[in-house]
Coordinates of C-alpha atoms in Angstrom, one line a residue:
Q1 CA -10.2 -15.3 0.9
V2 CA -7.0 -13.4 0.1
H3 CA -4.0 -13.5 2.4
L4 CA -1.7 -10.7 2.4
A5 CA 1.8 -10.7 3.3
E6 CA 4.0 -7.6 3.8
S7 CA 7.8 -7.1 4.0
G8 CA 10.4 -4.4 3.6
G9 CA 9.7 -2.1 6.5
G10 CA 12.6 -0.8 9.0
S11 CA 14.4 2.1 10.3
V12 CA 16.1 4.9 8.2
Q13 CA 17.2 8.3 8.6
A14 CA 15.7 11.3 6.9
G15 CA 16.3 11.5 3.3
G16 CA 16.8 7.6 2.9
S17 CA 14.7 5.2 1.1
L18 CA 12.8 2.0 1.8
R19 CA 10.8 -0.4 -0.4
L20 CA 7.7 -2.0 0.9
S21 CA 6.2 -5.3 -0.7
C22 CA 2.8 -6.9 -0.3
G23 CA 2.1 -10.2 -2.0
T24 CA -1.3 -12.1 -2.2
S25 CA -2.1 -15.5 -1.9
K26 CA -3.7 -17.2 -5.1
L27 CA -6.4 -15.1 -6.5
I28 CA -9.7 -16.4 -7.9
G29 CA -9.9 -13.5 -10.2
T30 CA -7.6 -10.6 -11.4
G31 CA -10.1 -7.8 -10.6
I32 CA -8.4 -6.8 -7.6
C33 CA -7.4 -3.3 -6.1
M34 CA -4.6 -3.1 -3.6
A35 CA -3.6 -0.2 -1.3
W36 CA -1.2 1.0 1.2
F37 CA -2.4 2.5 4.2
R38 CA -0.4 4.0 7.1
Q39 CA -1.5 4.3 10.7
V40 CA 0.1 6.5 13.4
P41 CA -1.5 6.1 17.1
G42 CA -4.1 8.6 17.9
K43 CA -4.4 9.8 14.2
E44 CA -6.9 8.6 11.5
R45 CA -5.5 6.0 9.2
E46 CA -4.4 7.6 5.9
A47 CA -4.5 5.9 2.4
V48 CA -1.2 6.4 0.7
A49 CA -1.5 4.7 -2.6
T50 CA -3.5 2.2 -4.7
I51 CA -2.9 0.1 -7.7
Y52 CA -4.9 -2.2 -9.8
Y53 CA -3.7 -5.6 -11.1
G54 CA -1.9 -5.4 -14.1
G55 CA -1.1 -1.6 -13.2
A56 CA -4.4 -0.3 -14.8
S57 CA -4.8 2.5 -12.6
T58 CA -2.7 4.0 -9.7
T59 CA -3.5 6.7 -7.3
L60 CA -0.9 8.5 -4.6
A61 CA -2.0 10.8 -1.9
D62 CA -0.9 14.3 -2.1
S63 CA 1.4 14.0 0.9
V64 CA 3.7 11.5 -0.9
K65 CA 3.6 12.4 -4.6
G66 CA 7.0 13.0 -6.1
R67 CA 8.6 10.9 -3.4
F68 CA 6.7 7.5 -3.3
T69 CA 6.1 5.2 -6.2
I70 CA 3.6 2.4 -6.6
S71 CA 3.9 -0.6 -8.9
E72 CA 3.1 -4.2 -9.0
D73 CA 4.1 -7.4 -10.7
S74 CA 1.1 -9.7 -11.3
A75 CA 1.5 -13.3 -12.7
A76 CA 0.0 -16.7 -12.2
N77 CA -3.1 -15.4 -10.5
T78 CA -1.0 -13.7 -7.6
M79 CA -0.2 -9.9 -7.2
T80 CA 2.8 -8.3 -5.6
M81 CA 2.7 -4.6 -4.9
Y82 CA 5.7 -2.5 -4.1
L83 CA 5.9 0.9 -2.6
Q84 CA 9.1 2.6 -3.2
M85 CA 9.7 5.3 -0.6
D86 CA 12.2 7.9 -1.3
N87 CA 13.3 11.0 0.4
L88 CA 11.6 9.9 3.6
N89 CA 10.9 12.3 6.5
P90 CA 10.0 11.7 10.2
E91 CA 6.4 12.5 9.3
D92 CA 6.4 9.3 7.2
T93 CA 6.9 7.4 10.4
A94 CA 4.0 4.9 10.8
M95 CA 2.5 1.3 10.6
Y96 CA 2.2 0.7 6.9
V97 CA -0.7 -1.8 6.2
C98 CA -1.5 -3.5 2.9
A99 CA -5.2 -3.9 1.8
A100 CA -7.0 -5.6 -1.1
M101 CA -10.5 -5.8 -2.5
F102 CA -12.3 -7.2 -5.9
V103 CA -13.7 -4.0 -7.6
G104 CA -13.4 -2.5 -11.0
P105 CA -10.2 -0.5 -12.0
A106 CA -12.3 2.7 -12.2
R107 CA -13.4 2.2 -8.6
C108 CA -9.8 1.5 -7.3
G109 CA -8.4 4.8 -5.6
I110 CA -7.2 6.3 -2.3
Y111 CA -10.7 7.5 -1.4
R112 CA -11.7 3.9 -0.6
R113 CA -11.8 2.7 2.9
D114 CA -14.0 -0.2 2.5
F115 CA -11.3 -2.9 1.6
D116 CA -12.1 -6.4 2.5
Y117 CA -8.7 -8.1 3.2
W118 CA -5.8 -6.6 5.4
G119 CA -2.3 -7.4 6.0
Q120 CA -0.6 -7.4 9.5
G121 CA 1.2 -4.1 9.0
I122 CA 4.8 -3.3 8.9
Q123 CA 6.7 -0.5 10.8
V124 CA 8.6 2.3 9.1
T125 CA 10.6 4.6 11.2
V126 CA 12.4 7.8 10.0
S127 CA 14.7 9.4 12.3
P128 CA 15.7 13.1 11.8

């Protein structure tokens, strides 16, 4: 079982920045893929970014490339994933949810939907 804890959401004006964090509980192995999704009521959940333990692979959705950066810090069998969000716009307003699964690095990507572990979510609101 992996527990995920998100932090860093909030409200910002368009053009501003926020940094989201998602930390894991102690891991039984290091073959873990983590992801950020975002959800707006009435719309399909969107995969935003993925990253593998140790930073072995990263993917970003086209909608956030050039504005968002995914990174991680892994040590002592835990992993913290960061999402640096710059030049935010109102279309980025959503509940951002962290997810994780144990899989090989080549299979860690934003096309995946079958993550096993999910965080509670954290709200990001961008005003015009």
